[in-house]
mmCIF file with all atom_site columns, C-alpha atoms in Angstrom:
data_model
loop_
_atom_site.group_PDB
_atom_site.id
_atom_site.type_symbol
_atom_site.label_atom_id
_atom_site.label_alt_id
_atom_site.label_comp_id
_atom_site.label_asym_id
_atom_site.label_entity_id
_atom_site.label_seq_id
_atom_site.pdbx_PDB_ins_code
_atom_site.Cartn_x
_atom_site.Cartn_y
_atom_site.Cartn_z
_atom_site.occupancy
_atom_site.B_iso_or_equiv
_atom_site.pdbx_formal_charge
_atom_site.auth_seq_id
_atom_site.auth_comp_id
_atom_site.auth_asym_id
_atom_site.auth_atom_id
_atom_site.pdbx_PDB_model_num
ATOM 1   C CA . UNK A 1 1   ? 25.876 -31.175 52.471 1.00 96.00 ? 1   UNK A CA 1
ATOM 2   C CA . UNK A 1 2   ? 24.157 -29.964 49.305 1.00 97.00 ? 2   UNK A CA 1
ATOM 3   C CA . UNK A 1 3   ? 23.916 -32.712 46.687 1.00 98.00 ? 3   UNK A CA 1
ATOM 4   C CA . UNK A 1 4   ? 24.339 -31.734 43.047 1.00 98.00 ? 4   UNK A CA 1
ATOM 5   C CA . UNK A 1 5   ? 22.816 -33.996 40.416 1.00 98.00 ? 5   UNK A CA 1
ATOM 6   C CA . UNK A 1 6   ? 23.847 -33.579 36.797 1.00 98.00 ? 6   UNK A CA 1
ATOM 7   C CA . UNK A 1 7   ? 22.059 -34.975 33.779 1.00 95.00 ? 7   UNK A CA 1
ATOM 8   C CA . UNK A 1 8   ? 22.641 -36.594 31.474 1.00 96.00 ? 8   UNK A CA 1
ATOM 9   C CA . UNK A 1 9   ? 25.813 -38.387 32.498 1.00 97.00 ? 9   UNK A CA 1
ATOM 10  C CA . UNK A 1 10  ? 26.775 -38.801 28.869 1.00 98.00 ? 10  UNK A CA 1
ATOM 11  C CA . UNK A 1 11  ? 25.738 -36.878 25.800 1.00 97.00 ? 11  UNK A CA 1
ATOM 12  C CA . UNK A 1 12  ? 26.592 -37.377 22.161 1.00 97.00 ? 12  UNK A CA 1
ATOM 13  C CA . UNK A 1 13  ? 25.686 -34.561 19.757 1.00 97.00 ? 13  UNK A CA 1
ATOM 14  C CA . UNK A 1 14  ? 26.551 -33.316 16.284 1.00 97.00 ? 14  UNK A CA 1
ATOM 15  C CA . UNK A 1 15  ? 28.686 -30.325 15.395 1.00 98.00 ? 15  UNK A CA 1
ATOM 16  C CA . UNK A 1 16  ? 26.482 -27.244 15.202 1.00 97.00 ? 16  UNK A CA 1
ATOM 17  C CA . UNK A 1 17  ? 23.801 -28.735 17.435 1.00 97.00 ? 17  UNK A CA 1
ATOM 18  C CA . UNK A 1 18  ? 22.373 -26.895 20.429 1.00 98.00 ? 18  UNK A CA 1
ATOM 19  C CA . UNK A 1 19  ? 23.225 -28.752 23.627 1.00 98.00 ? 19  UNK A CA 1
ATOM 20  C CA . UNK A 1 20  ? 21.695 -28.398 27.084 1.00 98.00 ? 20  UNK A CA 1
ATOM 21  C CA . UNK A 1 21  ? 23.206 -29.771 30.282 1.00 98.00 ? 21  UNK A CA 1
ATOM 22  C CA . UNK A 1 22  ? 21.333 -29.789 33.576 1.00 98.00 ? 22  UNK A CA 1
ATOM 23  C CA . UNK A 1 23  ? 22.314 -29.502 37.201 1.00 98.00 ? 23  UNK A CA 1
ATOM 24  C CA . UNK A 1 24  ? 19.903 -29.869 40.113 1.00 98.00 ? 24  UNK A CA 1
ATOM 25  C CA . UNK A 1 25  ? 20.708 -28.958 43.705 1.00 98.00 ? 25  UNK A CA 1
ATOM 26  C CA . UNK A 1 26  ? 19.189 -30.693 46.738 1.00 98.00 ? 26  UNK A CA 1
ATOM 27  C CA . UNK A 1 27  ? 18.226 -27.263 48.114 1.00 98.00 ? 27  UNK A CA 1
ATOM 28  C CA . UNK A 1 28  ? 18.089 -23.625 47.018 1.00 98.00 ? 28  UNK A CA 1
ATOM 29  C CA . UNK A 1 29  ? 21.602 -22.385 46.155 1.00 98.00 ? 29  UNK A CA 1
ATOM 30  C CA . UNK A 1 30  ? 20.638 -18.782 45.392 1.00 97.00 ? 30  UNK A CA 1
ATOM 31  C CA . UNK A 1 31  ? 22.271 -18.777 41.954 1.00 97.00 ? 31  UNK A CA 1
ATOM 32  C CA . UNK A 1 32  ? 25.722 -19.522 43.364 1.00 97.00 ? 32  UNK A CA 1
ATOM 33  C CA . UNK A 1 33  ? 26.305 -22.038 40.623 1.00 98.00 ? 33  UNK A CA 1
ATOM 34  C CA . UNK A 1 34  ? 29.364 -22.285 38.409 1.00 98.00 ? 34  UNK A CA 1
ATOM 35  C CA . UNK A 1 35  ? 30.122 -24.429 35.368 1.00 98.00 ? 35  UNK A CA 1
ATOM 36  C CA . UNK A 1 36  ? 33.530 -25.916 34.605 1.00 98.00 ? 36  UNK A CA 1
ATOM 37  C CA . UNK A 1 37  ? 34.886 -27.655 31.542 1.00 98.00 ? 37  UNK A CA 1
ATOM 38  C CA . UNK A 1 38  ? 37.513 -30.339 32.010 1.00 98.00 ? 38  UNK A CA 1
ATOM 39  C CA . UNK A 1 39  ? 39.343 -31.884 29.088 1.00 97.00 ? 39  UNK A CA 1
ATOM 40  C CA . UNK A 1 40  ? 41.157 -35.163 29.474 1.00 95.00 ? 40  UNK A CA 1
ATOM 41  C CA . UNK A 1 41  ? 44.315 -34.792 31.546 1.00 94.00 ? 41  UNK A CA 1
ATOM 42  C CA . UNK A 1 42  ? 43.763 -31.099 32.236 1.00 97.00 ? 42  UNK A CA 1
ATOM 43  C CA . UNK A 1 43  ? 42.628 -28.930 35.116 1.00 98.00 ? 43  UNK A CA 1
ATOM 44  C CA . UNK A 1 44  ? 39.034 -27.711 35.192 1.00 98.00 ? 44  UNK A CA 1
ATOM 45  C CA . UNK A 1 45  ? 38.399 -24.439 33.387 1.00 98.00 ? 45  UNK A CA 1
ATOM 46  C CA . UNK A 1 46  ? 35.836 -21.891 34.578 1.00 97.00 ? 46  UNK A CA 1
ATOM 47  C CA . UNK A 1 47  ? 33.140 -21.207 31.982 1.00 98.00 ? 47  UNK A CA 1
ATOM 48  C CA . UNK A 1 48  ? 30.242 -19.584 33.825 1.00 97.00 ? 48  UNK A CA 1
ATOM 49  C CA . UNK A 1 49  ? 30.004 -18.206 37.374 1.00 97.00 ? 49  UNK A CA 1
ATOM 50  C CA . UNK A 1 50  ? 26.971 -17.277 39.464 1.00 97.00 ? 50  UNK A CA 1
ATOM 51  C CA . UNK A 1 51  ? 24.570 -18.964 37.053 1.00 97.00 ? 51  UNK A CA 1
ATOM 52  C CA . UNK A 1 52  ? 24.847 -16.724 34.004 1.00 97.00 ? 52  UNK A CA 1
ATOM 53  C CA . UNK A 1 53  ? 28.105 -14.753 34.008 1.00 97.00 ? 53  UNK A CA 1
ATOM 54  C CA . UNK A 1 54  ? 30.466 -15.697 31.199 1.00 97.00 ? 54  UNK A CA 1
ATOM 55  C CA . UNK A 1 55  ? 34.076 -15.871 32.383 1.00 96.00 ? 55  UNK A CA 1
ATOM 56  C CA . UNK A 1 56  ? 36.665 -13.818 30.518 1.00 94.00 ? 56  UNK A CA 1
ATOM 57  C CA . UNK A 1 57  ? 37.706 -15.328 27.222 1.00 95.00 ? 57  UNK A CA 1
ATOM 58  C CA . UNK A 1 58  ? 34.947 -17.945 27.072 1.00 97.00 ? 58  UNK A CA 1
ATOM 59  C CA . UNK A 1 59  ? 33.128 -18.085 23.714 1.00 97.00 ? 59  UNK A CA 1
ATOM 60  C CA . UNK A 1 60  ? 29.648 -16.611 23.641 1.00 97.00 ? 60  UNK A CA 1
ATOM 61  C CA . UNK A 1 61  ? 28.153 -19.913 22.478 1.00 98.00 ? 61  UNK A CA 1
ATOM 62  C CA . UNK A 1 62  ? 28.253 -20.908 26.168 1.00 98.00 ? 62  UNK A CA 1
ATOM 63  C CA . UNK A 1 63  ? 25.484 -19.559 28.378 1.00 98.00 ? 63  UNK A CA 1
ATOM 64  C CA . UNK A 1 64  ? 23.940 -20.390 31.730 1.00 98.00 ? 64  UNK A CA 1
ATOM 65  C CA . UNK A 1 65  ? 20.574 -19.956 33.348 1.00 98.00 ? 65  UNK A CA 1
ATOM 66  C CA . UNK A 1 66  ? 18.536 -21.075 36.314 1.00 98.00 ? 66  UNK A CA 1
ATOM 67  C CA . UNK A 1 67  ? 17.432 -20.284 39.805 1.00 98.00 ? 67  UNK A CA 1
ATOM 68  C CA . UNK A 1 68  ? 16.534 -21.999 43.041 1.00 98.00 ? 68  UNK A CA 1
ATOM 69  C CA . UNK A 1 69  ? 17.539 -25.624 42.615 1.00 98.00 ? 69  UNK A CA 1
ATOM 70  C CA . UNK A 1 70  ? 17.595 -25.988 38.810 1.00 98.00 ? 70  UNK A CA 1
ATOM 71  C CA . UNK A 1 71  ? 20.361 -24.774 36.518 1.00 98.00 ? 71  UNK A CA 1
ATOM 72  C CA . UNK A 1 72  ? 21.316 -25.204 32.886 1.00 98.00 ? 72  UNK A CA 1
ATOM 73  C CA . UNK A 1 73  ? 24.395 -24.825 30.726 1.00 98.00 ? 73  UNK A CA 1
ATOM 74  C CA . UNK A 1 74  ? 23.684 -24.326 27.031 1.00 98.00 ? 74  UNK A CA 1
ATOM 75  C CA . UNK A 1 75  ? 26.088 -24.559 24.124 1.00 98.00 ? 75  UNK A CA 1
ATOM 76  C CA . UNK A 1 76  ? 24.324 -22.862 21.233 1.00 98.00 ? 76  UNK A CA 1
ATOM 77  C CA . UNK A 1 77  ? 26.348 -24.468 18.470 1.00 98.00 ? 77  UNK A CA 1
ATOM 78  C CA . UNK A 1 78  ? 28.534 -27.415 19.460 1.00 98.00 ? 78  UNK A CA 1
ATOM 79  C CA . UNK A 1 79  ? 32.132 -27.295 18.225 1.00 98.00 ? 79  UNK A CA 1
ATOM 80  C CA . UNK A 1 80  ? 34.689 -30.133 18.088 1.00 97.00 ? 80  UNK A CA 1
ATOM 81  C CA . UNK A 1 81  ? 36.802 -28.441 20.769 1.00 97.00 ? 81  UNK A CA 1
ATOM 82  C CA . UNK A 1 82  ? 33.877 -28.657 23.210 1.00 98.00 ? 82  UNK A CA 1
ATOM 83  C CA . UNK A 1 83  ? 34.501 -32.372 23.762 1.00 98.00 ? 83  UNK A CA 1
ATOM 84  C CA . UNK A 1 84  ? 35.036 -32.549 27.524 1.00 98.00 ? 84  UNK A CA 1
ATOM 85  C CA . UNK A 1 85  ? 33.395 -33.347 30.824 1.00 98.00 ? 85  UNK A CA 1
ATOM 86  C CA . UNK A 1 86  ? 31.317 -30.532 32.312 1.00 98.00 ? 86  UNK A CA 1
ATOM 87  C CA . UNK A 1 87  ? 30.887 -30.108 36.061 1.00 98.00 ? 87  UNK A CA 1
ATOM 88  C CA . UNK A 1 88  ? 28.611 -27.822 38.007 1.00 98.00 ? 88  UNK A CA 1
ATOM 89  C CA . UNK A 1 89  ? 29.705 -26.451 41.381 1.00 98.00 ? 89  UNK A CA 1
ATOM 90  C CA . UNK A 1 90  ? 27.611 -24.846 44.099 1.00 98.00 ? 90  UNK A CA 1
ATOM 91  C CA . UNK A 1 91  ? 29.237 -22.096 46.147 1.00 97.00 ? 91  UNK A CA 1
ATOM 92  C CA . UNK A 1 92  ? 26.193 -21.214 48.236 1.00 96.00 ? 92  UNK A CA 1
ATOM 93  C CA . UNK A 1 93  ? 27.340 -23.041 51.341 1.00 96.00 ? 93  UNK A CA 1
ATOM 94  C CA . UNK A 1 94  ? 30.181 -25.091 52.712 1.00 96.00 ? 94  UNK A CA 1
ATOM 95  C CA . UNK A 1 95  ? 31.265 -27.662 51.892 1.00 97.00 ? 95  UNK A CA 1
ATOM 96  C CA . UNK A 1 96  ? 31.350 -26.625 48.254 1.00 97.00 ? 96  UNK A CA 1
ATOM 97  C CA . UNK A 1 97  ? 30.082 -29.511 46.171 1.00 98.00 ? 97  UNK A CA 1
ATOM 98  C CA . UNK A 1 98  ? 30.353 -30.559 42.548 1.00 98.00 ? 98  UNK A CA 1
ATOM 99  C CA . UNK A 1 99  ? 28.019 -32.531 40.376 1.00 98.00 ? 99  UNK A CA 1
ATOM 100 C CA . UNK A 1 100 ? 29.130 -35.871 39.003 1.00 97.00 ? 100 UNK A CA 1
ATOM 101 C CA . UNK A 1 101 ? 29.694 -34.449 35.537 1.00 98.00 ? 101 UNK A CA 1
ATOM 102 C CA . UNK A 1 102 ? 28.331 -34.729 32.006 1.00 98.00 ? 102 UNK A CA 1
ATOM 103 C CA . UNK A 1 103 ? 30.670 -36.237 29.442 1.00 98.00 ? 103 UNK A CA 1
ATOM 104 C CA . UNK A 1 104 ? 30.082 -34.619 26.066 1.00 98.00 ? 104 UNK A CA 1
ATOM 105 C CA . UNK A 1 105 ? 31.243 -36.120 22.812 1.00 97.00 ? 105 UNK A CA 1
ATOM 106 C CA . UNK A 1 106 ? 30.754 -35.435 19.134 1.00 96.00 ? 106 UNK A CA 1
ATOM 107 C CA . UNK A 1 107 ? 28.473 -37.775 17.229 1.00 94.00 ? 107 UNK A CA 1
ATOM 108 C CA . UNK B 2 1   ? 49.682 -13.351 33.617 1.00 94.00 ? 1   UNK B CA 1
ATOM 109 C CA . UNK B 2 2   ? 48.347 -15.409 36.491 1.00 96.00 ? 2   UNK B CA 1
ATOM 110 C CA . UNK B 2 3   ? 50.068 -18.758 36.971 1.00 97.00 ? 3   UNK B CA 1
ATOM 111 C CA . UNK B 2 4   ? 49.726 -21.532 39.529 1.00 98.00 ? 4   UNK B CA 1
ATOM 112 C CA . UNK B 2 5   ? 52.536 -24.073 39.310 1.00 98.00 ? 5   UNK B CA 1
ATOM 113 C CA . UNK B 2 6   ? 52.193 -27.257 41.333 1.00 98.00 ? 6   UNK B CA 1
ATOM 114 C CA . UNK B 2 7   ? 54.942 -29.591 42.468 1.00 92.00 ? 7   UNK B CA 1
ATOM 115 C CA . UNK B 2 8   ? 55.612 -32.909 40.790 1.00 93.00 ? 8   UNK B CA 1
ATOM 116 C CA . UNK B 2 9   ? 54.003 -36.304 41.135 1.00 96.00 ? 9   UNK B CA 1
ATOM 117 C CA . UNK B 2 10  ? 54.433 -38.155 44.426 1.00 96.00 ? 10  UNK B CA 1
ATOM 118 C CA . UNK B 2 11  ? 54.700 -41.848 45.220 1.00 97.00 ? 11  UNK B CA 1
ATOM 119 C CA . UNK B 2 12  ? 54.351 -42.390 48.959 1.00 97.00 ? 12  UNK B CA 1
ATOM 120 C CA . UNK B 2 13  ? 53.928 -45.325 51.283 1.00 97.00 ? 13  UNK B CA 1
ATOM 121 C CA . UNK B 2 14  ? 50.804 -45.946 53.360 1.00 97.00 ? 14  UNK B CA 1
ATOM 122 C CA . UNK B 2 15  ? 50.967 -44.155 56.694 1.00 97.00 ? 15  UNK B CA 1
ATOM 123 C CA . UNK B 2 16  ? 53.324 -41.478 55.419 1.00 98.00 ? 16  UNK B CA 1
ATOM 124 C CA . UNK B 2 17  ? 52.660 -37.777 54.850 1.00 98.00 ? 17  UNK B CA 1
ATOM 125 C CA . UNK B 2 18  ? 53.227 -35.584 51.832 1.00 98.00 ? 18  UNK B CA 1
ATOM 126 C CA . UNK B 2 19  ? 53.404 -31.824 51.351 1.00 98.00 ? 19  UNK B CA 1
ATOM 127 C CA . UNK B 2 20  ? 52.168 -30.423 48.049 1.00 98.00 ? 20  UNK B CA 1
ATOM 128 C CA . UNK B 2 21  ? 53.034 -26.943 46.845 1.00 98.00 ? 21  UNK B CA 1
ATOM 129 C CA . UNK B 2 22  ? 51.341 -24.410 44.576 1.00 98.00 ? 22  UNK B CA 1
ATOM 130 C CA . UNK B 2 23  ? 53.612 -21.532 43.568 1.00 98.00 ? 23  UNK B CA 1
ATOM 131 C CA . UNK B 2 24  ? 51.792 -18.506 42.247 1.00 98.00 ? 24  UNK B CA 1
ATOM 132 C CA . UNK B 2 25  ? 52.728 -15.494 40.150 1.00 97.00 ? 25  UNK B CA 1
ATOM 133 C CA . UNK B 2 26  ? 51.071 -12.659 38.285 1.00 96.00 ? 26  UNK B CA 1
ATOM 134 C CA . UNK B 2 27  ? 48.757 -11.410 41.022 1.00 96.00 ? 27  UNK B CA 1
ATOM 135 C CA . UNK B 2 28  ? 48.722 -10.194 44.626 1.00 95.00 ? 28  UNK B CA 1
ATOM 136 C CA . UNK B 2 29  ? 48.953 -13.458 46.548 1.00 96.00 ? 29  UNK B CA 1
ATOM 137 C CA . UNK B 2 30  ? 48.881 -11.909 50.020 1.00 93.00 ? 30  UNK B CA 1
ATOM 138 C CA . UNK B 2 31  ? 45.273 -10.721 49.699 1.00 92.00 ? 31  UNK B CA 1
ATOM 139 C CA . UNK B 2 32  ? 43.903 -13.767 47.923 1.00 94.00 ? 32  UNK B CA 1
ATOM 140 C CA . UNK B 2 33  ? 42.106 -16.986 48.701 1.00 97.00 ? 33  UNK B CA 1
ATOM 141 C CA . UNK B 2 34  ? 43.282 -20.415 47.582 1.00 97.00 ? 34  UNK B CA 1
ATOM 142 C CA . UNK B 2 35  ? 41.363 -23.661 47.566 1.00 98.00 ? 35  UNK B CA 1
ATOM 143 C CA . UNK B 2 36  ? 42.486 -27.247 47.126 1.00 98.00 ? 36  UNK B CA 1
ATOM 144 C CA . UNK B 2 37  ? 40.596 -30.051 45.424 1.00 98.00 ? 37  UNK B CA 1
ATOM 145 C CA . UNK B 2 38  ? 40.818 -33.826 45.086 1.00 98.00 ? 38  UNK B CA 1
ATOM 146 C CA . UNK B 2 39  ? 39.905 -35.780 41.989 1.00 98.00 ? 39  UNK B CA 1
ATOM 147 C CA . UNK B 2 40  ? 40.205 -39.520 41.560 1.00 97.00 ? 40  UNK B CA 1
ATOM 148 C CA . UNK B 2 41  ? 40.763 -40.050 37.804 1.00 93.00 ? 41  UNK B CA 1
ATOM 149 C CA . UNK B 2 42  ? 37.479 -40.646 36.026 1.00 92.00 ? 42  UNK B CA 1
ATOM 150 C CA . UNK B 2 43  ? 35.462 -39.328 38.949 1.00 95.00 ? 43  UNK B CA 1
ATOM 151 C CA . UNK B 2 44  ? 34.066 -36.022 40.140 1.00 95.00 ? 44  UNK B CA 1
ATOM 152 C CA . UNK B 2 45  ? 35.873 -33.343 42.128 1.00 98.00 ? 45  UNK B CA 1
ATOM 153 C CA . UNK B 2 46  ? 35.866 -32.768 45.885 1.00 98.00 ? 46  UNK B CA 1
ATOM 154 C CA . UNK B 2 47  ? 36.578 -29.478 47.610 1.00 98.00 ? 47  UNK B CA 1
ATOM 155 C CA . UNK B 2 48  ? 39.091 -29.975 50.434 1.00 98.00 ? 48  UNK B CA 1
ATOM 156 C CA . UNK B 2 49  ? 39.282 -26.484 51.902 1.00 98.00 ? 49  UNK B CA 1
ATOM 157 C CA . UNK B 2 50  ? 40.304 -22.875 51.529 1.00 97.00 ? 50  UNK B CA 1
ATOM 158 C CA . UNK B 2 51  ? 42.948 -20.560 52.962 1.00 97.00 ? 51  UNK B CA 1
ATOM 159 C CA . UNK B 2 52  ? 43.181 -16.778 53.026 1.00 96.00 ? 52  UNK B CA 1
ATOM 160 C CA . UNK B 2 53  ? 46.784 -15.775 52.407 1.00 95.00 ? 53  UNK B CA 1
ATOM 161 C CA . UNK B 2 54  ? 46.368 -12.482 54.267 1.00 93.00 ? 54  UNK B CA 1
ATOM 162 C CA . UNK B 2 55  ? 46.156 -14.081 57.693 1.00 94.00 ? 55  UNK B CA 1
ATOM 163 C CA . UNK B 2 56  ? 46.366 -17.829 57.096 1.00 94.00 ? 56  UNK B CA 1
ATOM 164 C CA . UNK B 2 57  ? 42.738 -18.293 58.071 1.00 96.00 ? 57  UNK B CA 1
ATOM 165 C CA . UNK B 2 58  ? 41.336 -21.617 56.889 1.00 97.00 ? 58  UNK B CA 1
ATOM 166 C CA . UNK B 2 59  ? 38.080 -23.432 56.303 1.00 96.00 ? 59  UNK B CA 1
ATOM 167 C CA . UNK B 2 60  ? 37.817 -27.145 55.632 1.00 97.00 ? 60  UNK B CA 1
ATOM 168 C CA . UNK B 2 61  ? 35.397 -29.661 54.268 1.00 98.00 ? 61  UNK B CA 1
ATOM 169 C CA . UNK B 2 62  ? 34.596 -31.742 57.358 1.00 97.00 ? 62  UNK B CA 1
ATOM 170 C CA . UNK B 2 63  ? 35.515 -34.861 55.362 1.00 97.00 ? 63  UNK B CA 1
ATOM 171 C CA . UNK B 2 64  ? 39.134 -33.703 55.126 1.00 97.00 ? 64  UNK B CA 1
ATOM 172 C CA . UNK B 2 65  ? 39.627 -32.339 58.634 1.00 96.00 ? 65  UNK B CA 1
ATOM 173 C CA . UNK B 2 66  ? 42.568 -34.169 60.160 1.00 94.00 ? 66  UNK B CA 1
ATOM 174 C CA . UNK B 2 67  ? 43.658 -35.323 56.719 1.00 97.00 ? 67  UNK B CA 1
ATOM 175 C CA . UNK B 2 68  ? 44.629 -32.032 55.066 1.00 98.00 ? 68  UNK B CA 1
ATOM 176 C CA . UNK B 2 69  ? 46.361 -28.967 56.501 1.00 98.00 ? 69  UNK B CA 1
ATOM 177 C CA . UNK B 2 70  ? 46.582 -25.790 54.434 1.00 98.00 ? 70  UNK B CA 1
ATOM 178 C CA . UNK B 2 71  ? 49.300 -23.194 54.869 1.00 98.00 ? 71  UNK B CA 1
ATOM 179 C CA . UNK B 2 72  ? 50.854 -20.358 52.909 1.00 97.00 ? 72  UNK B CA 1
ATOM 180 C CA . UNK B 2 73  ? 54.225 -18.640 52.610 1.00 97.00 ? 73  UNK B CA 1
ATOM 181 C CA . UNK B 2 74  ? 53.544 -15.103 51.484 1.00 96.00 ? 74  UNK B CA 1
ATOM 182 C CA . UNK B 2 75  ? 57.272 -14.378 51.018 1.00 96.00 ? 75  UNK B CA 1
ATOM 183 C CA . UNK B 2 76  ? 57.341 -16.864 48.145 1.00 97.00 ? 76  UNK B CA 1
ATOM 184 C CA . UNK B 2 77  ? 53.664 -16.541 47.106 1.00 97.00 ? 77  UNK B CA 1
ATOM 185 C CA . UNK B 2 78  ? 53.241 -20.266 47.623 1.00 98.00 ? 78  UNK B CA 1
ATOM 186 C CA . UNK B 2 79  ? 50.387 -22.280 49.058 1.00 98.00 ? 79  UNK B CA 1
ATOM 187 C CA . UNK B 2 80  ? 50.897 -25.693 50.628 1.00 98.00 ? 80  UNK B CA 1
ATOM 188 C CA . UNK B 2 81  ? 48.774 -28.656 51.525 1.00 98.00 ? 81  UNK B CA 1
ATOM 189 C CA . UNK B 2 82  ? 49.946 -31.344 53.928 1.00 98.00 ? 82  UNK B CA 1
ATOM 190 C CA . UNK B 2 83  ? 48.247 -34.718 53.643 1.00 98.00 ? 83  UNK B CA 1
ATOM 191 C CA . UNK B 2 84  ? 48.795 -37.024 56.584 1.00 97.00 ? 84  UNK B CA 1
ATOM 192 C CA . UNK B 2 85  ? 48.361 -40.719 57.435 1.00 97.00 ? 85  UNK B CA 1
ATOM 193 C CA . UNK B 2 86  ? 47.991 -41.561 53.797 1.00 98.00 ? 86  UNK B CA 1
ATOM 194 C CA . UNK B 2 87  ? 46.010 -44.587 52.626 1.00 97.00 ? 87  UNK B CA 1
ATOM 195 C CA . UNK B 2 88  ? 45.260 -45.938 49.176 1.00 96.00 ? 88  UNK B CA 1
ATOM 196 C CA . UNK B 2 89  ? 42.028 -43.919 49.267 1.00 97.00 ? 89  UNK B CA 1
ATOM 197 C CA . UNK B 2 90  ? 44.132 -40.752 49.153 1.00 98.00 ? 90  UNK B CA 1
ATOM 198 C CA . UNK B 2 91  ? 45.552 -41.695 45.750 1.00 98.00 ? 91  UNK B CA 1
ATOM 199 C CA . UNK B 2 92  ? 44.226 -38.984 43.457 1.00 98.00 ? 92  UNK B CA 1
ATOM 200 C CA . UNK B 2 93  ? 45.040 -35.843 41.522 1.00 98.00 ? 93  UNK B CA 1
ATOM 201 C CA . UNK B 2 94  ? 45.116 -32.752 43.712 1.00 98.00 ? 94  UNK B CA 1
ATOM 202 C CA . UNK B 2 95  ? 44.545 -29.261 42.334 1.00 98.00 ? 95  UNK B CA 1
ATOM 203 C CA . UNK B 2 96  ? 45.014 -25.796 43.769 1.00 98.00 ? 96  UNK B CA 1
ATOM 204 C CA . UNK B 2 97  ? 42.842 -22.968 42.461 1.00 98.00 ? 97  UNK B CA 1
ATOM 205 C CA . UNK B 2 98  ? 42.573 -19.256 43.106 1.00 97.00 ? 98  UNK B CA 1
ATOM 206 C CA . UNK B 2 99  ? 39.253 -18.123 44.512 1.00 93.00 ? 99  UNK B CA 1
ATOM 207 C CA . UNK B 2 100 ? 38.570 -14.646 43.153 1.00 86.00 ? 100 UNK B CA 1
ATOM 208 C CA . UNK B 2 101 ? 35.176 -13.344 44.231 1.00 81.00 ? 101 UNK B CA 1
ATOM 209 C CA . UNK B 2 102 ? 32.711 -13.157 42.714 1.00 82.00 ? 102 UNK B CA 1
ATOM 210 C CA . UNK B 2 103 ? 34.086 -15.274 39.881 1.00 84.00 ? 103 UNK B CA 1
ATOM 211 C CA . UNK B 2 104 ? 34.815 -18.439 41.790 1.00 89.00 ? 104 UNK B CA 1
ATOM 212 C CA . UNK B 2 105 ? 37.840 -20.486 40.805 1.00 96.00 ? 105 UNK B CA 1
ATOM 213 C CA . UNK B 2 106 ? 39.274 -18.676 37.836 1.00 96.00 ? 106 UNK B CA 1
ATOM 214 C CA . UNK B 2 107 ? 42.824 -20.029 37.733 1.00 97.00 ? 107 UNK B CA 1
ATOM 215 C CA . UNK B 2 108 ? 43.943 -23.574 38.484 1.00 98.00 ? 108 UNK B CA 1
ATOM 216 C CA . UNK B 2 109 ? 47.222 -25.367 38.941 1.00 98.00 ? 109 UNK B CA 1
ATOM 217 C CA . UNK B 2 110 ? 47.982 -28.194 36.549 1.00 98.00 ? 110 UNK B CA 1
ATOM 218 C CA . UNK B 2 111 ? 47.312 -30.809 39.198 1.00 98.00 ? 111 UNK B CA 1
ATOM 219 C CA . UNK B 2 112 ? 49.598 -33.296 40.913 1.00 98.00 ? 112 UNK B CA 1
ATOM 220 C CA . UNK B 2 113 ? 49.120 -37.044 41.052 1.00 98.00 ? 113 UNK B CA 1
ATOM 221 C CA . UNK B 2 114 ? 49.644 -38.586 44.467 1.00 98.00 ? 114 UNK B CA 1
ATOM 222 C CA . UNK B 2 115 ? 49.954 -42.369 44.496 1.00 98.00 ? 115 UNK B CA 1
ATOM 223 C CA . UNK B 2 116 ? 49.869 -44.191 47.816 1.00 97.00 ? 116 UNK B CA 1
ATOM 224 C CA . UNK B 2 117 ? 51.377 -47.630 47.473 1.00 96.00 ? 117 UNK B CA 1
ATOM 225 C CA . UNK B 2 118 ? 53.695 -49.923 49.369 1.00 93.00 ? 118 UNK B CA 1
#
C-alpha cells in the first residue's frame, strides 16, 4: 500500500497569513493527489483534485502543486472559516490511501 | 442538486451485522461509481471499496474483504454497505461518496455512526 505522510500534524497561523501544508507519498503517485477539508462533525469536502485542479465553488485562495512523491496545498490568505483538518488522498493505485491529516487553527 | 443521504446511527451488538444505506438524487446513479469510507472519530480516513452502479462491479481494500459487502439498487438510486461479524474495532463513522472522474470524490453523504457494544 502507498503510505501518505502529512506535515505538520498541527498548524496555528494568523488570519491573512500564507499557509503551506505538505503531503509525501511513499512512491510516485503520478499527480493523482487530492486535498480534502473536514470541519468538525462534517463530511470531507473536496478542495483540489489531481494535484492542482480547483474543485467547483472552492475559493481561489486554495491552490495545489507537486509531482512525483511530494505535494503541497497552499492557502494564500488564511480566513477564519478555514479552520479544519486537511487530508490528502492518493488515487494512483488501490487501495486508495489518505494522509493522517493536518489540523489547522487560527492563532 | 446532487445529494447523498445516509441512514441513521446504529447501535449493534458484537457478532451482528448491519446494512447501511446511501440514497442518492440529482444525478444519473446507474452510470456512476460510489465508494465507502471508514473514519474513527479523531483519526484519519480509510477507503473501504468502490462499486459501479451500472453492473454492480466492485473493488475492495484488502483490509475490508470479508468485512464489507457493497451493493446497489438502481431502481431506488441507493447504494448499500453490509458490515458483518462486527467487533468494537468496527465502531466508526462511515461515509459514502460519489466518485466522478476525473474529480475524485466530489459529493459525500453526511456520515453514519456505527457503535458496536454489548
